[in-house]
C-alpha positions as protocol buffer text, in pm:
chain_id: "A"
residue {
  index: 1
  type: MET
  ca { x: -1026 y: 17751 z: -13118 }
}
residue {
  index: 2
  type: GLY
  ca { x: -1094 y: 17732 z: -12745 }
}
residue {
  index: 3
  type: CYS
  ca { x: -1248 y: 17447 z: -12550 }
}
residue {
  index: 4
  type: GLY
  ca { x: -1394 y: 17635 z: -12256 }
}
residue {
  index: 5
  type: ARG
  ca { x: -1764 y: 17623 z: -12181 }
}
residue {
  index: 6
  type: VAL
  ca { x: -1862 y: 17816 z: -12495 }
}
residue {
  index: 7
  type: GLY
  ca { x: -1624 y: 17627 z: -12724 }
}
residue {
  index: 8
  type: ALA
  ca { x: -1729 y: 17286 z: -12594 }
}
residue {
  index: 9
  type: SER
  ca { x: -2100 y: 17376 z: -12618 }
}
residue {
  index: 10
  type: LEU
  ca { x: -2052 y: 17505 z: -12972 }
}
residue {
  index: 11
  type: ALA
  ca { x: -1858 y: 17195 z: -13082 }
}
residue {
  index: 12
  type: LYS
  ca { x: -2120 y: 16957 z: -12943 }
}
residue {
  index: 13
  type: SER
  ca { x: -2406 y: 17158 z: -13096 }
}
residue {
  index: 14
  type: LEU
  ca { x: -2243 y: 17154 z: -13439 }
}
residue {
  index: 15
  type: GLU
  ca { x: -2171 y: 16781 z: -13417 }
}
residue {
  index: 16
  type: LYS
  ca { x: -2532 y: 16708 z: -13322 }
}
residue {
  index: 17
  type: ARG
  ca { x: -2628 y: 16878 z: -13649 }
}
residue {
  index: 18
  type: ASP
  ca { x: -2401 y: 16635 z: -13839 }
}
residue {
  index: 19
  type: HIS
  ca { x: -2115 y: 16880 z: -13898 }
}
residue {
  index: 20
  type: SER
  ca { x: -1754 y: 16765 z: -13882 }
}
residue {
  index: 21
  type: VAL
  ca { x: -1575 y: 16950 z: -13601 }
}
residue {
  index: 22
  type: ALA
  ca { x: -1215 y: 17009 z: -13497 }
}
residue {
  index: 23
  type: VAL
  ca { x: -1131 y: 17177 z: -13165 }
}
residue {
  index: 24
  type: ILE
  ca { x: -800 y: 17349 z: -13087 }
}
residue {
  index: 25
  type: ASP
  ca { x: -680 y: 17425 z: -12733 }
}
residue {
  index: 26
  type: LEU
  ca { x: -346 y: 17459 z: -12555 }
}
residue {
  index: 27
  type: ASP
  ca { x: -473 y: 17262 z: -12255 }
}
residue {
  index: 28
  type: VAL
  ca { x: -543 y: 16899 z: -12343 }
}
residue {
  index: 29
  type: ASN
  ca { x: -744 y: 16864 z: -12020 }
}
residue {
  index: 30
  type: ALA
  ca { x: -995 y: 17112 z: -12163 }
}
residue {
  index: 31
  type: PHE
  ca { x: -1103 y: 16851 z: -12418 }
}
residue {
  index: 32
  type: ARG
  ca { x: -1273 y: 16660 z: -12135 }
}
residue {
  index: 33
  type: ARG
  ca { x: -1556 y: 16911 z: -12160 }
}
residue {
  index: 34
  type: LEU
  ca { x: -1646 y: 16760 z: -12497 }
}
residue {
  index: 35
  type: GLY
  ca { x: -1759 y: 16437 z: -12335 }
}
residue {
  index: 36
  type: ALA
  ca { x: -1727 y: 16076 z: -12441 }
}
residue {
  index: 37
  type: GLU
  ca { x: -1977 y: 16110 z: -12725 }
}
residue {
  index: 38
  type: TYR
  ca { x: -1768 y: 16367 z: -12915 }
}
residue {
  index: 39
  type: LYS
  ca { x: -1636 y: 16211 z: -13238 }
}
residue {
  index: 40
  type: GLY
  ca { x: -1449 y: 16507 z: -13386 }
}
residue {
  index: 41
  type: ILE
  ca { x: -1082 y: 16604 z: -13393 }
}
residue {
  index: 42
  type: THR
  ca { x: -892 y: 16760 z: -13104 }
}
residue {
  index: 43
  type: VAL
  ca { x: -559 y: 16937 z: -13161 }
}
residue {
  index: 44
  type: LYS
  ca { x: -326 y: 17079 z: -12896 }
}
residue {
  index: 45
  type: GLY
  ca { x: -196 y: 17424 z: -12984 }
}
residue {
  index: 46
  type: THR
  ca { x: -305 y: 17777 z: -13070 }
}
residue {
  index: 47
  type: GLY
  ca { x: -540 y: 17884 z: -13345 }
}
residue {
  index: 48
  type: PHE
  ca { x: -288 y: 18127 z: -13491 }
}
residue {
  index: 49
  type: ASP
  ca { x: -23 y: 17858 z: -13550 }
}
residue {
  index: 50
  type: ARG
  ca { x: -38 y: 17764 z: -13920 }
}
residue {
  index: 51
  type: ASP
  ca { x: 76 y: 17405 z: -13860 }
}
residue {
  index: 52
  type: VAL
  ca { x: -187 y: 17356 z: -13590 }
}
residue {
  index: 53
  type: LEU
  ca { x: -458 y: 17499 z: -13814 }
}
residue {
  index: 54
  type: ILE
  ca { x: -355 y: 17273 z: -14102 }
}
residue {
  index: 55
  type: LYS
  ca { x: -356 y: 16970 z: -13872 }
}
residue {
  index: 56
  type: ALA
  ca { x: -709 y: 17065 z: -13765 }
}
residue {
  index: 57
  type: GLY
  ca { x: -819 y: 17074 z: -14129 }
}
residue {
  index: 58
  type: ILE
  ca { x: -847 y: 17448 z: -14191 }
}
residue {
  index: 59
  type: ARG
  ca { x: -795 y: 17403 z: -14566 }
}
residue {
  index: 60
  type: GLU
  ca { x: -1117 y: 17202 z: -14587 }
}
residue {
  index: 61
  type: ALA
  ca { x: -1311 y: 17405 z: -14330 }
}
residue {
  index: 62
  type: ASP
  ca { x: -1634 y: 17594 z: -14401 }
}
residue {
  index: 63
  type: GLY
  ca { x: -1608 y: 17809 z: -14090 }
}
residue {
  index: 64
  type: PHE
  ca { x: -1381 y: 17902 z: -13799 }
}
residue {
  index: 65
  type: ALA
  ca { x: -1477 y: 18022 z: -13451 }
}
residue {
  index: 66
  type: ALA
  ca { x: -1218 y: 18176 z: -13219 }
}
residue {
  index: 67
  type: VAL
  ca { x: -1376 y: 18144 z: -12874 }
}
residue {
  index: 68
  type: SER
  ca { x: -1082 y: 18118 z: -12635 }
}
residue {
  index: 69
  type: SER
  ca { x: -1064 y: 18331 z: -12321 }
}
residue {
  index: 70
  type: GLY
  ca { x: -819 y: 18581 z: -12471 }
}
residue {
  index: 71
  type: ASP
  ca { x: -925 y: 18870 z: -12696 }
}
residue {
  index: 72
  type: ASN
  ca { x: -579 y: 18904 z: -12852 }
}
residue {
  index: 73
  type: SER
  ca { x: -552 y: 18533 z: -12930 }
}
residue {
  index: 74
  type: ASN
  ca { x: -900 y: 18526 z: -13083 }
}
residue {
  index: 75
  type: ILE
  ca { x: -838 y: 18825 z: -13309 }
}
residue {
  index: 76
  type: LEU
  ca { x: -494 y: 18701 z: -13415 }
}
residue {
  index: 77
  type: ALA
  ca { x: -634 y: 18358 z: -13498 }
}
residue {
  index: 78
  type: ALA
  ca { x: -925 y: 18511 z: -13692 }
}
residue {
  index: 79
  type: ARG
  ca { x: -687 y: 18725 z: -13896 }
}
residue {
  index: 80
  type: VAL
  ca { x: -453 y: 18434 z: -13974 }
}
residue {
  index: 81
  type: VAL
  ca { x: -744 y: 18219 z: -14091 }
}
residue {
  index: 82
  type: ARG
  ca { x: -887 y: 18500 z: -14308 }
}
residue {
  index: 83
  type: GLU
  ca { x: -565 y: 18638 z: -14450 }
}
residue {
  index: 84
  type: GLU
  ca { x: -348 y: 18328 z: -14488 }
}
residue {
  index: 85
  type: PHE
  ca { x: -607 y: 18062 z: -14564 }
}
residue {
  index: 86
  type: GLY
  ca { x: -872 y: 18277 z: -14736 }
}
residue {
  index: 87
  type: LEU
  ca { x: -1158 y: 18157 z: -14515 }
}
residue {
  index: 88
  type: HIS
  ca { x: -1405 y: 18440 z: -14458 }
}
residue {
  index: 89
  type: ASN
  ca { x: -1669 y: 18259 z: -14251 }
}
residue {
  index: 90
  type: VAL
  ca { x: -1485 y: 18354 z: -13932 }
}
residue {
  index: 91
  type: ILE
  ca { x: -1619 y: 18471 z: -13596 }
}
residue {
  index: 92
  type: ALA
  ca { x: -1416 y: 18589 z: -13296 }
}
residue {
  index: 93
  type: ARG
  ca { x: -1536 y: 18610 z: -12938 }
}
residue {
  index: 94
  type: ILE
  ca { x: -1433 y: 18946 z: -12789 }
}
residue {
  index: 95
  type: TYR
  ca { x: -1495 y: 19047 z: -12428 }
}
residue {
  index: 96
  type: ASP
  ca { x: -1426 y: 19417 z: -12486 }
}
residue {
  index: 97
  type: GLN
  ca { x: -1731 y: 19566 z: -12665 }
}
residue {
  index: 98
  type: GLY
  ca { x: -1530 y: 19869 z: -12782 }
}
residue {
  index: 99
  type: ARG
  ca { x: -1265 y: 19654 z: -12944 }
}
residue {
  index: 100
  type: ALA
  ca { x: -1533 y: 19431 z: -13095 }
}
residue {
  index: 101
  type: GLU
  ca { x: -1679 y: 19727 z: -13285 }
}
residue {
  index: 102
  type: VAL
  ca { x: -1334 y: 19816 z: -13421 }
}
residue {
  index: 103
  type: TYR
  ca { x: -1278 y: 19465 z: -13553 }
}
residue {
  index: 104
  type: GLU
  ca { x: -1629 y: 19457 z: -13700 }
}
residue {
  index: 105
  type: ARG
  ca { x: -1529 y: 19759 z: -13911 }
}
residue {
  index: 106
  type: LEU
  ca { x: -1224 y: 19562 z: -14028 }
}
residue {
  index: 107
  type: GLY
  ca { x: -1452 y: 19286 z: -14154 }
}
residue {
  index: 108
  type: ILE
  ca { x: -1407 y: 19040 z: -13866 }
}
residue {
  index: 109
  type: ARG
  ca { x: -1741 y: 18932 z: -13722 }
}
residue {
  index: 110
  type: THR
  ca { x: -1734 y: 18935 z: -13344 }
}
residue {
  index: 111
  type: VAL
  ca { x: -1949 y: 18821 z: -13054 }
}
residue {
  index: 112
  type: ALA
  ca { x: -1906 y: 19039 z: -12748 }
}
residue {
  index: 113
  type: THR
  ca { x: -2193 y: 18932 z: -12520 }
}
residue {
  index: 114
  type: VAL
  ca { x: -2079 y: 18635 z: -12315 }
}
residue {
  index: 115
  type: ARG
  ca { x: -2427 y: 18514 z: -12224 }
}
residue {
  index: 116
  type: TRP
  ca { x: -2530 y: 18461 z: -12586 }
}
residue {
  index: 117
  type: ALA
  ca { x: -2190 y: 18373 z: -12729 }
}
residue {
  index: 118
  type: ALA
  ca { x: -2248 y: 18008 z: -12821 }
}
residue {
  index: 119
  type: ASN
  ca { x: -2587 y: 18068 z: -12985 }
}
residue {
  index: 120
  type: GLN
  ca { x: -2469 y: 18371 z: -13183 }
}
residue {
  index: 121
  type: VAL
  ca { x: -2158 y: 18193 z: -13310 }
}
residue {
  index: 122
  type: LEU
  ca { x: -2371 y: 17893 z: -13404 }
}
residue {
  index: 123
  type: ARG
  ca { x: -2609 y: 18114 z: -13606 }
}
residue {
  index: 124
  type: GLY
  ca { x: -2312 y: 18274 z: -13780 }
}
residue {
  index: 125
  type: LEU
  ca { x: -2146 y: 17948 z: -13881 }
}
residue {
  index: 126
  type: LEU
  ca { x: -2451 y: 17757 z: -13994 }
}
residue {
  index: 127
  type: PRO
  ca { x: -2644 y: 17829 z: -14315 }
}
residue {
  index: 128
  type: GLU
  ca { x: -2901 y: 18108 z: -14302 }
}
residue {
  index: 129
  type: GLY
  ca { x: -3214 y: 18033 z: -14102 }
}
residue {
  index: 130
  type: SER
  ca { x: -3064 y: 17728 z: -13929 }
}
residue {
  index: 131
  type: GLU
  ca { x: -3103 y: 17880 z: -13584 }
}
residue {
  index: 132
  type: PRO
  ca { x: -3391 y: 18129 z: -13531 }
}
residue {
  index: 133
  type: VAL
  ca { x: -3324 y: 18418 z: -13296 }
}
residue {
  index: 134
  type: TRP
  ca { x: -3682 y: 18380 z: -13172 }
}
residue {
  index: 135
  type: ALA
  ca { x: -3975 y: 18153 z: -13251 }
}
residue {
  index: 136
  type: ASP
  ca { x: -4327 y: 18136 z: -13114 }
}
residue {
  index: 137
  type: PRO
  ca { x: -4422 y: 17821 z: -12917 }
}
residue {
  index: 138
  type: SER
  ca { x: -4569 y: 17657 z: -13228 }
}
residue {
  index: 139
  type: GLY
  ca { x: -4258 y: 17733 z: -13435 }
}
residue {
  index: 140
  type: HIS
  ca { x: -4467 y: 17894 z: -13707 }
}
residue {
  index: 141
  type: ALA
  ca { x: -4355 y: 18254 z: -13670 }
}
residue {
  index: 142
  type: LYS
  ca { x: -3982 y: 18325 z: -13643 }
}
residue {
  index: 143
  type: LEU
  ca { x: -3725 y: 18600 z: -13629 }
}
residue {
  index: 144
  type: VAL
  ca { x: -3424 y: 18482 z: -13826 }
}
residue {
  index: 145
  type: GLN
  ca { x: -3090 y: 18622 z: -13929 }
}
residue {
  index: 146
  type: VAL
  ca { x: -3069 y: 18598 z: -14307 }
}
residue {
  index: 147
  type: LYS
  ca { x: -2763 y: 18627 z: -14525 }
}
residue {
  index: 148
  type: THR
  ca { x: -2774 y: 18884 z: -14803 }
}
residue {
  index: 149
  type: HIS
  ca { x: -2601 y: 18892 z: -15138 }
}
residue {
  index: 150
  type: GLU
  ca { x: -2340 y: 19167 z: -15167 }
}
residue {
  index: 151
  type: ASP
  ca { x: -2538 y: 19329 z: -15449 }
}
residue {
  index: 152
  type: TRP
  ca { x: -2802 y: 19435 z: -15194 }
}
residue {
  index: 153
  type: ILE
  ca { x: -2549 y: 19674 z: -15037 }
}
residue {
  index: 154
  type: GLY
  ca { x: -2667 y: 20031 z: -15094 }
}
residue {
  index: 155
  type: THR
  ca { x: -3033 y: 19927 z: -15119 }
}
residue {
  index: 156
  type: ARG
  ca { x: -3289 y: 20082 z: -14884 }
}
residue {
  index: 157
  type: ILE
  ca { x: -3411 y: 19835 z: -14621 }
}
residue {
  index: 158
  type: HIS
  ca { x: -3766 y: 19950 z: -14706 }
}
residue {
  index: 159
  type: THR
  ca { x: -3708 y: 19840 z: -15068 }
}
residue {
  index: 160
  type: MET
  ca { x: -3575 y: 19504 z: -14948 }
}
residue {
  index: 161
  type: GLN
  ca { x: -3887 y: 19450 z: -14739 }
}
residue {
  index: 162
  type: GLN
  ca { x: -4107 y: 19519 z: -15039 }
}
residue {
  index: 163
  type: ALA
  ca { x: -3902 y: 19280 z: -15253 }
}
residue {
  index: 164
  type: VAL
  ca { x: -3925 y: 18985 z: -15014 }
}
residue {
  index: 165
  type: GLY
  ca { x: -4269 y: 19063 z: -14874 }
}
residue {
  index: 166
  type: VAL
  ca { x: -4179 y: 19030 z: -14504 }
}
residue {
  index: 167
  type: PRO
  ca { x: -4077 y: 19280 z: -14233 }
}
residue {
  index: 168
  type: ILE
  ca { x: -3711 y: 19346 z: -14160 }
}
residue {
  index: 169
  type: PRO
  ca { x: -3756 y: 19487 z: -13808 }
}
residue {
  index: 170
  type: PHE
  ca { x: -3391 y: 19552 z: -13734 }
}
residue {
  index: 171
  type: VAL
  ca { x: -3032 y: 19519 z: -13850 }
}
residue {
  index: 172
  type: LEU
  ca { x: -2713 y: 19476 z: -13650 }
}
residue {
  index: 173
  type: ARG
  ca { x: -2445 y: 19728 z: -13751 }
}
residue {
  index: 174
  type: PHE
  ca { x: -2099 y: 19727 z: -13591 }
}
residue {
  index: 175
  type: GLY
  ca { x: -2237 y: 19514 z: -13310 }
}
residue {
  index: 176
  type: ARG
  ca { x: -2525 y: 19752 z: -13236 }
}
residue {
  index: 177
  type: GLY
  ca { x: -2892 y: 19694 z: -13319 }
}
residue {
  index: 178
  type: MET
  ca { x: -3088 y: 19956 z: -13510 }
}
residue {
  index: 179
  type: VAL
  ca { x: -3448 y: 19983 z: -13633 }
}
residue {
  index: 180
  type: PRO
  ca { x: -3438 y: 20087 z: -14000 }
}
residue {
  index: 181
  type: THR
  ca { x: -3619 y: 20400 z: -14115 }
}
residue {
  index: 182
  type: GLN
  ca { x: -3751 y: 20470 z: -14465 }
}
residue {
  index: 183
  type: ALA
  ca { x: -3408 y: 20608 z: -14555 }
}
residue {
  index: 184
  type: THR
  ca { x: -3186 y: 20338 z: -14400 }
}
residue {
  index: 185
  type: MET
  ca { x: -2964 y: 20166 z: -14656 }
}
residue {
  index: 186
  type: LEU
  ca { x: -2793 y: 19830 z: -14621 }
}
residue {
  index: 187
  type: GLN
  ca { x: -2421 y: 19869 z: -14554 }
}
residue {
  index: 188
  type: ASP
  ca { x: -2138 y: 19620 z: -14594 }
}
residue {
  index: 189
  type: GLY
  ca { x: -2117 y: 19407 z: -14280 }
}
residue {
  index: 190
  type: ASP
  ca { x: -2478 y: 19462 z: -14169 }
}
residue {
  index: 191
  type: LEU
  ca { x: -2657 y: 19159 z: -14023 }
}
residue {
  index: 192
  type: VAL
  ca { x: -3019 y: 19146 z: -14140 }
}
residue {
  index: 193
  type: PHE
  ca { x: -3304 y: 19001 z: -13933 }
}
residue {
  index: 194
  type: ALA
  ca { x: -3637 y: 18913 z: -14093 }
}
residue {
  index: 195
  type: ALA
  ca { x: -3972 y: 18823 z: -13936 }
}
residue {
  index: 196
  type: VAL
  ca { x: -4110 y: 18525 z: -14127 }
}
residue {
  index: 197
  type: GLU
  ca { x: -4353 y: 18237 z: -14113 }
}
residue {
  index: 198
  type: SER
  ca { x: -4216 y: 17887 z: -14159 }
}
residue {
  index: 199
  type: ASP
  ca { x: -4372 y: 17834 z: -14500 }
}
residue {
  index: 200
  type: THR
  ca { x: -4213 y: 18152 z: -14641 }
}
residue {
  index: 201
  type: LEU
  ca { x: -3866 y: 18116 z: -14483 }
}
residue {
  index: 202
  type: SER
  ca { x: -3695 y: 17931 z: -14768 }
}
residue {
  index: 203
  type: ASP
  ca { x: -3829 y: 18180 z: -15026 }
}
residue {
  index: 204
  type: VAL
  ca { x: -3708 y: 18479 z: -14824 }
}
residue {
  index: 205
  type: GLU
  ca { x: -3365 y: 18320 z: -14776 }
}
residue {
  index: 206
  type: SER
  ca { x: -3336 y: 18246 z: -15148 }
}
residue {
  index: 207
  type: MET
  ca { x: -3437 y: 18597 z: -15255 }
}
residue {
  index: 208
  type: LEU
  ca { x: -3196 y: 18772 z: -15020 }
}
residue {
  index: 209
  type: ALA
  ca { x: -2910 y: 18530 z: -15095 }
}
residue {
  index: 210
  type: ALA
  ca { x: -2941 y: 18616 z: -15466 }
}
residue {
  index: 211
  type: PRO
  ca { x: -2874 y: 18952 z: -15634 }
}
residue {
  index: 212
  type: PRO
  ca { x: -3176 y: 19185 z: -15635 }
}
residue {
  index: 213
  type: LYS
  ca { x: -3387 y: 19188 z: -15948 }
}
residue {
  index: 214
  type: ARG
  ca { x: -3348 y: 19516 z: -16132 }
}
residue {
  index: 215
  type: HIS
  ca { x: -3651 y: 19657 z: -16313 }
}
C-alpha cells in the first residue's frame, strides 16, 4: 500500500526479482511512478479496505508492505492484514520512531528510517539472505539478516553463534540495534544479523530456520 517514491521503488525491485506485485493507492496518478515496464496489478483504494485488499490478491499474498505517507493508515492496514487475513509477513513504514517501537512490541514489524525504508522493507519481505545488509566488493563476505525458528527464542546468542559457527555481531530489538553479550538471549521479535562468507550462507540460513538441535 502506497505508491510514493518508496512504494514505487519497492514494487519495481520486487518485480525485477520475478515476484508478482500488486500496488494500492488512493491517487491513480501515483501509479505513473511505476513506469511503463511495470506488469503488476494496480488498485485504487486504501490498504485497510477489505474489498480493496481482496481485489489486490491479499488472500494469495506472501507479504504486505504498508508504505504510504500516513502512520495511522499504515498501522491500520497492517493490523487488518494480520488480524483479518492471517498474513504475518507484514511491514509498516512509520515516521515516528517512538510509535514504531510501540508497534514492534505488538508484533508489527516497522521501518522508521526514511532513508533506508525501501531496502529494509525489501529485506523483510524476501526470503532470508536475499538482500545483504553489507557485502565486501568481491561479494564473498556479507552481513545478512537471517530468519530464526521460534524455538531459538530463549537461547543465548553466544550459544547460537557456536551452533552455526559464524559471528552474530548484533541484533535489532524494538527497532534498536544492540551488540550481544555472553548473557544476551534471543527474544521474540528480535532481528538477527550474521556475518558470513558466501559459501556458508545457505548452511547458516538452514540451521537458524530450523529448530535448534538439543543434546
